[in-house]
XYZ file of C-alpha atoms in Angstrom:
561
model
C -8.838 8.221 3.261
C -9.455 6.633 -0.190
C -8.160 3.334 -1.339
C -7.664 4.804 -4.832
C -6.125 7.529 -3.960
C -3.227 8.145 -6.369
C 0.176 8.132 -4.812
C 3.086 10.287 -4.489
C 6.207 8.983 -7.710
C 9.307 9.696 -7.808
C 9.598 12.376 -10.533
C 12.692 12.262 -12.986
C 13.250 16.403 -13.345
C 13.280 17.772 -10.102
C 13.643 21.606 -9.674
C 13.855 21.943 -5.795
C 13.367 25.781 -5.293
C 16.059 27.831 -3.775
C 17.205 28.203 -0.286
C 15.715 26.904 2.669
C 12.654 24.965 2.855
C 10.609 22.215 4.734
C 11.271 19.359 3.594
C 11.025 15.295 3.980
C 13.854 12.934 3.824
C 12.705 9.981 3.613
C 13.921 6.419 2.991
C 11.659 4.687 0.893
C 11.540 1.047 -0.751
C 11.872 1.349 -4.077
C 12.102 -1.025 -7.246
C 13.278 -3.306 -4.245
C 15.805 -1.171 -2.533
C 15.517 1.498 0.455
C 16.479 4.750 -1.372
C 16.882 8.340 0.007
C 14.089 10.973 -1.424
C 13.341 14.941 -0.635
C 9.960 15.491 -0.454
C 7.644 18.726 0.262
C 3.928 18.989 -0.226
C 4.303 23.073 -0.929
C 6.664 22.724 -3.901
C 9.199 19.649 -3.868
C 7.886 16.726 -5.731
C 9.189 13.320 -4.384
C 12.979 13.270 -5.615
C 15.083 10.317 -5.322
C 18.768 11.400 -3.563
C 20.139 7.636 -3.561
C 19.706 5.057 -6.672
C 21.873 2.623 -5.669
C 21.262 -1.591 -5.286
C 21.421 -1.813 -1.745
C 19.525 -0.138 0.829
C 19.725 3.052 2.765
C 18.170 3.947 5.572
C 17.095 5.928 8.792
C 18.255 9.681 7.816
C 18.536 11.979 9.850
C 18.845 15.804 8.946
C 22.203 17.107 10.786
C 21.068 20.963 12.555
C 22.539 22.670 9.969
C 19.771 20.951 7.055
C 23.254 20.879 5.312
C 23.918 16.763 5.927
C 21.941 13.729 6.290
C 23.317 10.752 8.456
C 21.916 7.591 7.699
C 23.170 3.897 7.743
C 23.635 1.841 4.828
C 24.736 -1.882 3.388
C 26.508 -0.145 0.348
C 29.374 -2.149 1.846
C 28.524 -4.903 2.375
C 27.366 -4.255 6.104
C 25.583 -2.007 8.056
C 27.316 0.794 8.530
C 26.925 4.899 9.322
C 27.637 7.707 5.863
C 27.135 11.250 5.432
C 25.531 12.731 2.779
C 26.280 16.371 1.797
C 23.158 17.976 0.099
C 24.960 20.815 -1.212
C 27.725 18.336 -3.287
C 26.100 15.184 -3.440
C 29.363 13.597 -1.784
C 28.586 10.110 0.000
C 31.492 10.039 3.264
C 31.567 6.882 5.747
C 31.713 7.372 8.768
C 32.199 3.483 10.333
C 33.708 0.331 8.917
C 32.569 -2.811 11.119
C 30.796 -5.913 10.420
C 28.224 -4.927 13.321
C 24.799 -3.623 12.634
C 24.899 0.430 12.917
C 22.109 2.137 12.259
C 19.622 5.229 13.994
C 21.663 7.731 13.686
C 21.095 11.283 15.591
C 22.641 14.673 15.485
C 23.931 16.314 18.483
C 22.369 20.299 18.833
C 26.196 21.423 17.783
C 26.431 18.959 14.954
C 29.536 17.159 16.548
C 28.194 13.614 17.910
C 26.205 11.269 16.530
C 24.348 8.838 18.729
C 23.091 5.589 17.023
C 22.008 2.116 17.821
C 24.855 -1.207 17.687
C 24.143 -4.804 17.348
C 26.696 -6.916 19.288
C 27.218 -10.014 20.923
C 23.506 -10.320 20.056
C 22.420 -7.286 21.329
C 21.331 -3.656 20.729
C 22.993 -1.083 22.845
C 23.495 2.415 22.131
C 27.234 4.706 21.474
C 28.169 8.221 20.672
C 30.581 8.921 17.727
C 32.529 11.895 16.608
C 31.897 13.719 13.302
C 35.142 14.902 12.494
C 36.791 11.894 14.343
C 34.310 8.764 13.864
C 37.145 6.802 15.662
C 36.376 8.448 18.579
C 33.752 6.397 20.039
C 31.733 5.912 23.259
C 29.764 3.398 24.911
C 26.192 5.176 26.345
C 24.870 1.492 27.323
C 25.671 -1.605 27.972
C 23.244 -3.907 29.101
C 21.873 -6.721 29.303
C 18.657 -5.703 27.639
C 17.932 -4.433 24.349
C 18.378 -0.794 23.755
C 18.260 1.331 20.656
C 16.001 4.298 18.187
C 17.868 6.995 20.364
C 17.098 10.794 19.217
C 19.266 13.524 20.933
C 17.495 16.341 22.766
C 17.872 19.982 21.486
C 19.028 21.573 24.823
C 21.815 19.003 24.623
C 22.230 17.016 27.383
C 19.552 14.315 27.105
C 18.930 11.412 24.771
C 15.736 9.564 24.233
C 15.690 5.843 23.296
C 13.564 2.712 23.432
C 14.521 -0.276 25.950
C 13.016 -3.702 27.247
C 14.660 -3.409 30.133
C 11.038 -3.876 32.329
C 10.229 -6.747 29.408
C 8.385 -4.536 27.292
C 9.377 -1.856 24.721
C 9.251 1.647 26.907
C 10.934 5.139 26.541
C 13.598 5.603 28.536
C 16.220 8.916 28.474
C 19.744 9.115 29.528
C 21.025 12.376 31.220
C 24.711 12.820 30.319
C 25.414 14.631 33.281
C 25.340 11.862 35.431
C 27.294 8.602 35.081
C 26.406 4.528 35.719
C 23.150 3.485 36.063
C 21.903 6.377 37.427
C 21.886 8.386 34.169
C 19.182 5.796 32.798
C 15.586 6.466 34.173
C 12.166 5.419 32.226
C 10.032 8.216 31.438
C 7.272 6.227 29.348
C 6.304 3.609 32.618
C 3.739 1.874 30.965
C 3.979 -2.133 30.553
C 0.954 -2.168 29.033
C 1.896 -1.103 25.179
C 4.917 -1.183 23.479
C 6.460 1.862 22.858
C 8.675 3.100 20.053
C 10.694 5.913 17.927
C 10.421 9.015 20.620
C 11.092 12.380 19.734
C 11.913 14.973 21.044
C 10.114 18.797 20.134
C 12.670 21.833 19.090
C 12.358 23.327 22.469
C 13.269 20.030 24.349
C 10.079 20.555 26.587
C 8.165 17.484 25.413
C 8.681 14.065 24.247
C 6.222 12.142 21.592
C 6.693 8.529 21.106
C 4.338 6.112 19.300
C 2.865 3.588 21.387
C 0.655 0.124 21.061
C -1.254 -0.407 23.916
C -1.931 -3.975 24.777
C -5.246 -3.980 25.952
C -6.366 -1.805 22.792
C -3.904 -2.708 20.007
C -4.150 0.679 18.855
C -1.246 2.193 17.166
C -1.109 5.715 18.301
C 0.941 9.150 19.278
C 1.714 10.291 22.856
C 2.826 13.270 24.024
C 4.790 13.930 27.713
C 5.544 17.136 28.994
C 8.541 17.558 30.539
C 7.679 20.804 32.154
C 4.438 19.305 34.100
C 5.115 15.770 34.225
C 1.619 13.619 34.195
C 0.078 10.920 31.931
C 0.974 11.072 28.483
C -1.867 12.827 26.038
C -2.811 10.724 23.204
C -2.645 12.801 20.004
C -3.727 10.684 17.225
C -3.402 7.217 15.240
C -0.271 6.752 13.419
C 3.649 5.675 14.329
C 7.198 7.205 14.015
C 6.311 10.939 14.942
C 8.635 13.861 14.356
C 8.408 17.417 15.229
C 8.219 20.103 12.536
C 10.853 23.363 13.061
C 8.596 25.242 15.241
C 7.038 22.716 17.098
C 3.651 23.115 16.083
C 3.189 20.110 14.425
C 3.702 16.771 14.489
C 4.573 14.376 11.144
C 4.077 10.530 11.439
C 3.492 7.491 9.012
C -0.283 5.978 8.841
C -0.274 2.202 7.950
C -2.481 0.668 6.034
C -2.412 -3.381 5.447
C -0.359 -3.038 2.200
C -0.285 0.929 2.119
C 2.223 4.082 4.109
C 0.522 7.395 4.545
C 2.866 10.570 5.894
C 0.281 12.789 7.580
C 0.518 15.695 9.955
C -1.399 16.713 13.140
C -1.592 20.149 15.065
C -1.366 19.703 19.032
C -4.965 19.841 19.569
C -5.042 16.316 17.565
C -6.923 17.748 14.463
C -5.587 16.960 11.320
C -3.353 19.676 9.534
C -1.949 17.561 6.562
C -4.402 15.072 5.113
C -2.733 11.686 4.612
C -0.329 11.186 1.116
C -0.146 7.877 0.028
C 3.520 6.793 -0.832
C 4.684 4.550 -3.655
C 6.684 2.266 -0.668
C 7.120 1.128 2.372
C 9.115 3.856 4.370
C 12.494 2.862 6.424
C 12.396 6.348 7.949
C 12.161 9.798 8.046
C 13.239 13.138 8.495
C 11.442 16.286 8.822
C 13.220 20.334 8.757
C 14.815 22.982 6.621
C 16.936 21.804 3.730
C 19.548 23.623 1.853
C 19.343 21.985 -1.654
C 20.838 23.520 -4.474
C 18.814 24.664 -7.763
C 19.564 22.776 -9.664
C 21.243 19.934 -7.700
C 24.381 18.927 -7.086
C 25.117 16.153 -10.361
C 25.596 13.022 -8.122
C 22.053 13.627 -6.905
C 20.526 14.946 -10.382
C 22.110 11.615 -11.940
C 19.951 9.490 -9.279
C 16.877 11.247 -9.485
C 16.413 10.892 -13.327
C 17.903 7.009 -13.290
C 14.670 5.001 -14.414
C 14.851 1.831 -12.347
C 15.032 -1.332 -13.804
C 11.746 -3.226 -13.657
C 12.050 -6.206 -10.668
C 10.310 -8.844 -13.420
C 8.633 -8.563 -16.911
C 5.367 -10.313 -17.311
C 5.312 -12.581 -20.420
C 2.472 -14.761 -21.183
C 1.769 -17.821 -23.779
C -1.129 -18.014 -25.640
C -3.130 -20.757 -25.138
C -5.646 -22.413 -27.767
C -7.639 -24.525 -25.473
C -8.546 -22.156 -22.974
C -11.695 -20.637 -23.620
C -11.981 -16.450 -24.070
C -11.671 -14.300 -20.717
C -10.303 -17.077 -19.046
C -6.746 -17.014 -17.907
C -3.633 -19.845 -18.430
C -2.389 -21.875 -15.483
C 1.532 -22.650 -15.797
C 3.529 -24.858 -13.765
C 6.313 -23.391 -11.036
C 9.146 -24.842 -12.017
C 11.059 -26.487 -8.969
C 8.446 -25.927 -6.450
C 7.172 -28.033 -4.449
C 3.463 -27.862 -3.733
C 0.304 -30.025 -4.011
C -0.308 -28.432 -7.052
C 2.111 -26.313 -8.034
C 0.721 -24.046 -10.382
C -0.112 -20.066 -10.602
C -1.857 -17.728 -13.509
C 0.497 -17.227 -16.650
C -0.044 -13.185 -15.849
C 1.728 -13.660 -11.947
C 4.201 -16.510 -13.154
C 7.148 -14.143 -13.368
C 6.380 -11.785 -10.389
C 6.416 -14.843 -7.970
C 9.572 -16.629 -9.889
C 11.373 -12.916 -9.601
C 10.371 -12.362 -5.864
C 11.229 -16.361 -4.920
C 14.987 -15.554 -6.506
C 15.885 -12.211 -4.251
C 14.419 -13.811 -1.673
C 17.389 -17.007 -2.078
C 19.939 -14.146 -2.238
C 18.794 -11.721 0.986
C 18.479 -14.631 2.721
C 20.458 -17.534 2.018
C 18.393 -20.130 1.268
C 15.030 -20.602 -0.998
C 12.887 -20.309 1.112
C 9.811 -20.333 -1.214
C 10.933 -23.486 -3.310
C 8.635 -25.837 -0.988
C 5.765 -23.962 -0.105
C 2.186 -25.216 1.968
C -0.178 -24.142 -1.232
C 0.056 -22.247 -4.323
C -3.140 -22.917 -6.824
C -5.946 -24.925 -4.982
C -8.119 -26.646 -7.647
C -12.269 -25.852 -6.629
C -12.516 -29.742 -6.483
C -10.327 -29.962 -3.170
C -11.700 -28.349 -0.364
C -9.724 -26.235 2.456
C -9.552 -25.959 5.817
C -12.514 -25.135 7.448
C -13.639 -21.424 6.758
C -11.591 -20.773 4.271
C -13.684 -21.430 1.323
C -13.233 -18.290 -0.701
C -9.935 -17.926 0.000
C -7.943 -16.534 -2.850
C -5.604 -19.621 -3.532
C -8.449 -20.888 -5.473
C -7.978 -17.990 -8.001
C -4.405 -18.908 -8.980
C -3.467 -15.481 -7.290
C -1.937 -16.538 -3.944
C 0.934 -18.770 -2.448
C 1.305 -19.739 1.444
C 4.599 -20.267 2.693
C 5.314 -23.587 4.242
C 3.875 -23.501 8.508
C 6.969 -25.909 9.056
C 9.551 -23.057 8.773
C 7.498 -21.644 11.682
C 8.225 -24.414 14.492
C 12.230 -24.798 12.677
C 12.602 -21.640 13.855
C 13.430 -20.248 10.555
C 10.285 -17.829 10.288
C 9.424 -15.144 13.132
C 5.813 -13.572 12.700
C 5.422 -10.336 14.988
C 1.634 -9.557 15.238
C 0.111 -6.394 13.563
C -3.874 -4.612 14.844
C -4.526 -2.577 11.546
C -7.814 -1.676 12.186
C -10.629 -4.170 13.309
C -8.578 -6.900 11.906
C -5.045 -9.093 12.947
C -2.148 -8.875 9.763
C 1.241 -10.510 10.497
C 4.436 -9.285 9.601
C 6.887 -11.856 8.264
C 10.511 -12.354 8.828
C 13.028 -14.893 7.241
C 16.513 -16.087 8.983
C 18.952 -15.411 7.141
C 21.746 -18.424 6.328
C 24.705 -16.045 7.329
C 24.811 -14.679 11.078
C 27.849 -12.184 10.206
C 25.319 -9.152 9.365
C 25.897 -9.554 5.628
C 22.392 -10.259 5.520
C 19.055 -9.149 7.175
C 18.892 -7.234 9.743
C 18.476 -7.741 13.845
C 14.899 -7.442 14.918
C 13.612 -4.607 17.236
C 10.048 -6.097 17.569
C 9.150 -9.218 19.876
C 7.701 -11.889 17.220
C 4.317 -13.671 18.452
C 4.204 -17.458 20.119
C 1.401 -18.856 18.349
C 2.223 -22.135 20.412
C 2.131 -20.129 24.124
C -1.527 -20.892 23.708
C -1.095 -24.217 24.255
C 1.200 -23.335 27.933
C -1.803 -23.516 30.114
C -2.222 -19.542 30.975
C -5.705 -18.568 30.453
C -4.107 -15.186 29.242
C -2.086 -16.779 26.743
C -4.482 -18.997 25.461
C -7.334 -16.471 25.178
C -4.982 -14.166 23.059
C -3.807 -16.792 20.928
C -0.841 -16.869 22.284
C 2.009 -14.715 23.941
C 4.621 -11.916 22.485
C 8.175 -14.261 22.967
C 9.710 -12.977 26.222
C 12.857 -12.535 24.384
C 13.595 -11.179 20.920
C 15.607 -13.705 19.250
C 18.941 -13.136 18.138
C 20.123 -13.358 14.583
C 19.707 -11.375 11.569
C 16.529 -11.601 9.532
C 14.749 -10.546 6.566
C 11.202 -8.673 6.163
C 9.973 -10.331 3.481
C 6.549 -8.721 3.906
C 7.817 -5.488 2.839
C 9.787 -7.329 -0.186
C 6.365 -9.009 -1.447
C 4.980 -5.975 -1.634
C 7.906 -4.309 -3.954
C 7.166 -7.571 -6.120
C 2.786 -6.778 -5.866
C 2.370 -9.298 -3.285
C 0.046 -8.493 -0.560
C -0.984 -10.216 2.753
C -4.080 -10.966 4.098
C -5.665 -10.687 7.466
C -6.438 -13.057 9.733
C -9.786 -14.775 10.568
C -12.042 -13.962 13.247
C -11.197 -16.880 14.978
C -7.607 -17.332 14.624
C -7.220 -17.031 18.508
C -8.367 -20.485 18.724
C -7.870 -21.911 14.980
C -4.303 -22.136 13.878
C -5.246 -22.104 10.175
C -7.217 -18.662 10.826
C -4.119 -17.092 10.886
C -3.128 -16.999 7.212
C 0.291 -15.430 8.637
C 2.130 -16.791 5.165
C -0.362 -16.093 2.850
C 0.208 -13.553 -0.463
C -1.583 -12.438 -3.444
C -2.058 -10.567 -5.901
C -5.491 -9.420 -6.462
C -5.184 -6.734 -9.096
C -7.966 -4.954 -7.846
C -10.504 -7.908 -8.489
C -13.019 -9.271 -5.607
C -12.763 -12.982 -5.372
C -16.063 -13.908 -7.415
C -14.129 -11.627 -10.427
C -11.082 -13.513 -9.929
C -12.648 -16.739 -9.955
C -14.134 -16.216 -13.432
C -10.749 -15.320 -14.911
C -10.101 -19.366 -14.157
C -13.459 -21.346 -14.182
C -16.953 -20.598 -15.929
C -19.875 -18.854 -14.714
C -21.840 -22.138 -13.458
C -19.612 -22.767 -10.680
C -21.603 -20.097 -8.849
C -24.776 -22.280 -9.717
C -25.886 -24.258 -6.922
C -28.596 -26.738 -7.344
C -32.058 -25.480 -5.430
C -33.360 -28.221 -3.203
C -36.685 -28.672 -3.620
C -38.748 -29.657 -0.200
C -41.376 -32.411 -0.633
C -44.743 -31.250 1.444
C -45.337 -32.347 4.133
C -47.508 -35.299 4.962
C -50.976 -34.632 6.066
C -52.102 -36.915 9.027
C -54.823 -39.330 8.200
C -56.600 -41.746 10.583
C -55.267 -44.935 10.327
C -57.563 -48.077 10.074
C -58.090 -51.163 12.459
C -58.805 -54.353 11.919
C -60.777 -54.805 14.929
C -63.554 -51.747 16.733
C -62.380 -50.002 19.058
C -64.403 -51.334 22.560
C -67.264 -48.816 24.138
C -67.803 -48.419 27.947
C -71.263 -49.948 28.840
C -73.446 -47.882 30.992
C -74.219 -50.653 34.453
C -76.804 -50.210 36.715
C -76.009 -50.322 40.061
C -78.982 -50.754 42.686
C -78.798 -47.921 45.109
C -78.737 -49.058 48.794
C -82.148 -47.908 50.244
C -82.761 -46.939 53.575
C -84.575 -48.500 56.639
C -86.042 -47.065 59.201
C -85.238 -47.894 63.084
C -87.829 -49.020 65.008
């Protein structure tokens, strides 16, 4: 996989071919918004269906490839639409202030099962499609259940639950009622699973899965047929089935980067991964019905340019030498020295601003560092960390023990990243969203289990409540990237670099550096080592005294008379 690889854009003249075809619906972050797109690798370029400020997300393809459920804040709150691929018309299906979301088609194309937030809690319901007021509880309890997908033969559905403590795959039978219609299929305490699915024959049932003692992200596959240990199929998340069932499509995550790539059953590789312009909200897989051309509400939002999230404007500067770049001030921010390069100045301002309006509050208007000047020295091991460039900010570690930040711990790799979530000011669902993922206790290290302490800490035993905002994924619409960890962060708090961004712009550090200081800061004095002394005798004022040889008379020997 190449780290230049090119990635997949949104093209502005679309031509989908006629009639059925294979196709991805995805939702995709884009110019800071989760928009619907068709995509196919054989003849569909990436086509944006939705255009609108607000986000939409989770589709799902209805049976017929004729609709696509999926929820959406257009609103004001989370709530389920339909959208009809042959007309382009947009029809909502629920009108609550709770968090809906996850939607998945019945076989028949009547019910739609999806995931609800209330009372500060997931749990799962079935809706009608022609009568969305008809509505019915599948679960209700006490722990945390949603991502349900509906099996083909009908009379199963697949979701995730913490019910044991830990993220697992569970299935409800519909022919059976109470508690008894729940049963865990996944049994595995050890990982976290999520986002099952099921295969078009309803025989097996892929999940993606991160196993604890690994930290590998990774596919599984149970059959249902011959029930037995699930088969590991391959490194990525959110599987889903193609049509015939001989494939299976998942996402590939990179630190900053999404791949969509494609395995056969026997694990090899039968799509090579395509790097995406976004982070993806989810996805859909199956035959499509578009129209050629299409229908004019979705024409008109796949040739809408976005508007650009900032504009980069710098000032010329007399006194700073050639190839070196300005330093401006933040205005309003509070740092030890709050500064950042005149190039990044307006990518951090616009980022800091939608960050005050998704969540309430600014939460980047008093922040731990922005530019470190050479002269003042870090924390120990990080001394060519990029806030000396003028490229990087670190949010403020205080937010952390307030309560007002939730990390939730990321293995990409060889190395620890750290996902980053913001509280939102308003708890009514009018902002954020809940969170599905338990967020890390850095401080459990410090509770006196050797477990806990030799992991760094502990995932929180339960998720918190409250609506929150991935600002990780926002940075990166803005160019802002995180960094991983150090190698010791286990036992170094400051290691973890959980609210550090930047924007390297494909520079290595040294490079960066020399955009703000000259060349001689890389030239270190040579010591130079005196010889060593050479050992001489050392004189006495007085000789050393000599042993004088004594005669002793020997004892001689008389004879006995």
């Amino acid at each position: 996989m190449s780290a230049t690889q090119t990635p997949y854009v949104v093209t502005a003249t679309p031509v989908p071919p006629a009639g059925p075809q294979e196709v991805y619906i995805l939702s995709m972050m884009d110019s800071g918004y989760a928009h619907l797109c068709a995509f196919s690798p054989q003849g569909m370029p990436l086509t944006r269906l939705t255009a609108d400020p607000w986000d939409d997300i989770t589709p799902n393809l209805s049976p017929d490839g004729n609709q696509v459920a999926f929820a959406s804040r257009r609103n004001g709150y989370w709530d389920l639409y339909l959208l009809n691929l042959q007309s382009g018309i947009i029809t909502r299906l629920t009108d609550t202030m709770e968090y809906e979301a996850s939607p998945s088609w019945s076989p028949d194309g009547l019910w739609l099962v999806f995931e609800t937030f209330r009372n500060g809690n997931f749990d799962l319901e079935i809706l009608s499609v022609n009568n969305p007021g008809e509505r019915q509880r599948l679960t209700d309890q006490p722990s945390a259940e949603h991502s349900p997908v509906w099996s083909p033969l009908g009379r199963q559905i697949a979701f995730v639950s913490n019910h044991t403590g830990e993220n697992e795959i569970w299935v409800a039978d519909l022919d059976k009622i109470g508690d008894e219609r729940l049963f865990n299929v996944s049994q595995n305490k050890q990982a976290s699973e999520t986002h099952p699915a099921w295969s078009p024959d309803g025989n097996f049932l892929a999940w993606s899965a991160t196993p604890s003692e690994s930290s590998l992200n990774g596919i599984y596959i149970l059959n249902r047929l011959k029930p037995a240990s699930p088969v590991w199929l391959g490194s990525g998340d959110w599987p889903i089935w193609n049509p015939d069932g001989t494939q299976i499509f998942s996402l590939l995550a990179a630190p900053n980067d999404t791949f969509l790539e494609a395995f056969a059953l026997t694990g090899n590789y039968s799509l090579p991964p395509i790097l995406l312009t976004g982070s993806l909200r989810g996805f859909d897989f199956g035959f499509v019905n578009l129209t050629s051309p299409l229908a004019d509400s979705l024409l008109l939002a796949s040739n809408l340019t976005p508007t650009p999230l900032f504009v980069t404007i710098t000032t010329p500067v007399q006194e700073v030498p050639d190839n070196r770049l300005n330093l401006v001030a933040l205005p309003d921010v509070q740092a030890p020295y709050a500064r950042m390069l005149d190039i990044l100045d307006e990518s951090f301002n616009a980022l800091r601003q939608r960050i005050a309006i998704d969540v309430g509050w600014d939460a980047l208007a008093s922040l731990d560092n922005a530019f470190v000047p050479i002269s003042i020295p870090l924390n120990p091991g990080l001394g060519d960390d990029w806030l000396y460039t003028g490229r990087a900010f670190s949010l403020n570690p205080i937010l952390l023990d307030a309560g007002w930040i939730a990390i939730v711990k990321e293995e990409i790799g060889q190395q620890t990243y750290w996902r980053v979530y913001l509280r939102t000011r308003a708890q009514d669902g009018s902002q954020g969203e809940p969170l599905h993922q338990s967020p890390w206790d850095i401080n459990a290290r410090f509770s006196g289990t050797p477990i806990a302490y030799d992991q760094g800490g502990q995932p929180v035993s339960n998720i918190p409540s409250g609506f929150w905002v991935d600002i990780t994924t926002l940075a990166r619409d803005y160019g802002w990237n995180r960094l991983p960890s150090l190698s010791n962060w286990r036992s170094y708090f400051n290691g973890t670099r959980f609210g550090e961004f930047v924007i390297t712009s494909g520079l290595d550090w040294q490079t960066a550096m020399l955009q703000v200081y000259p060349p001689e800061i890389f030239i270190t004095p040579t010591n130079v080592i005196p010889p060593s002394k050479t050992p001489t005798r050392t004189p006495w004022n007085y000789r050393t005294p000599t042993s004088t040889l004594t005669l002793t008379p020997r004892p001689t020997y008389t004879q006995q008379p």
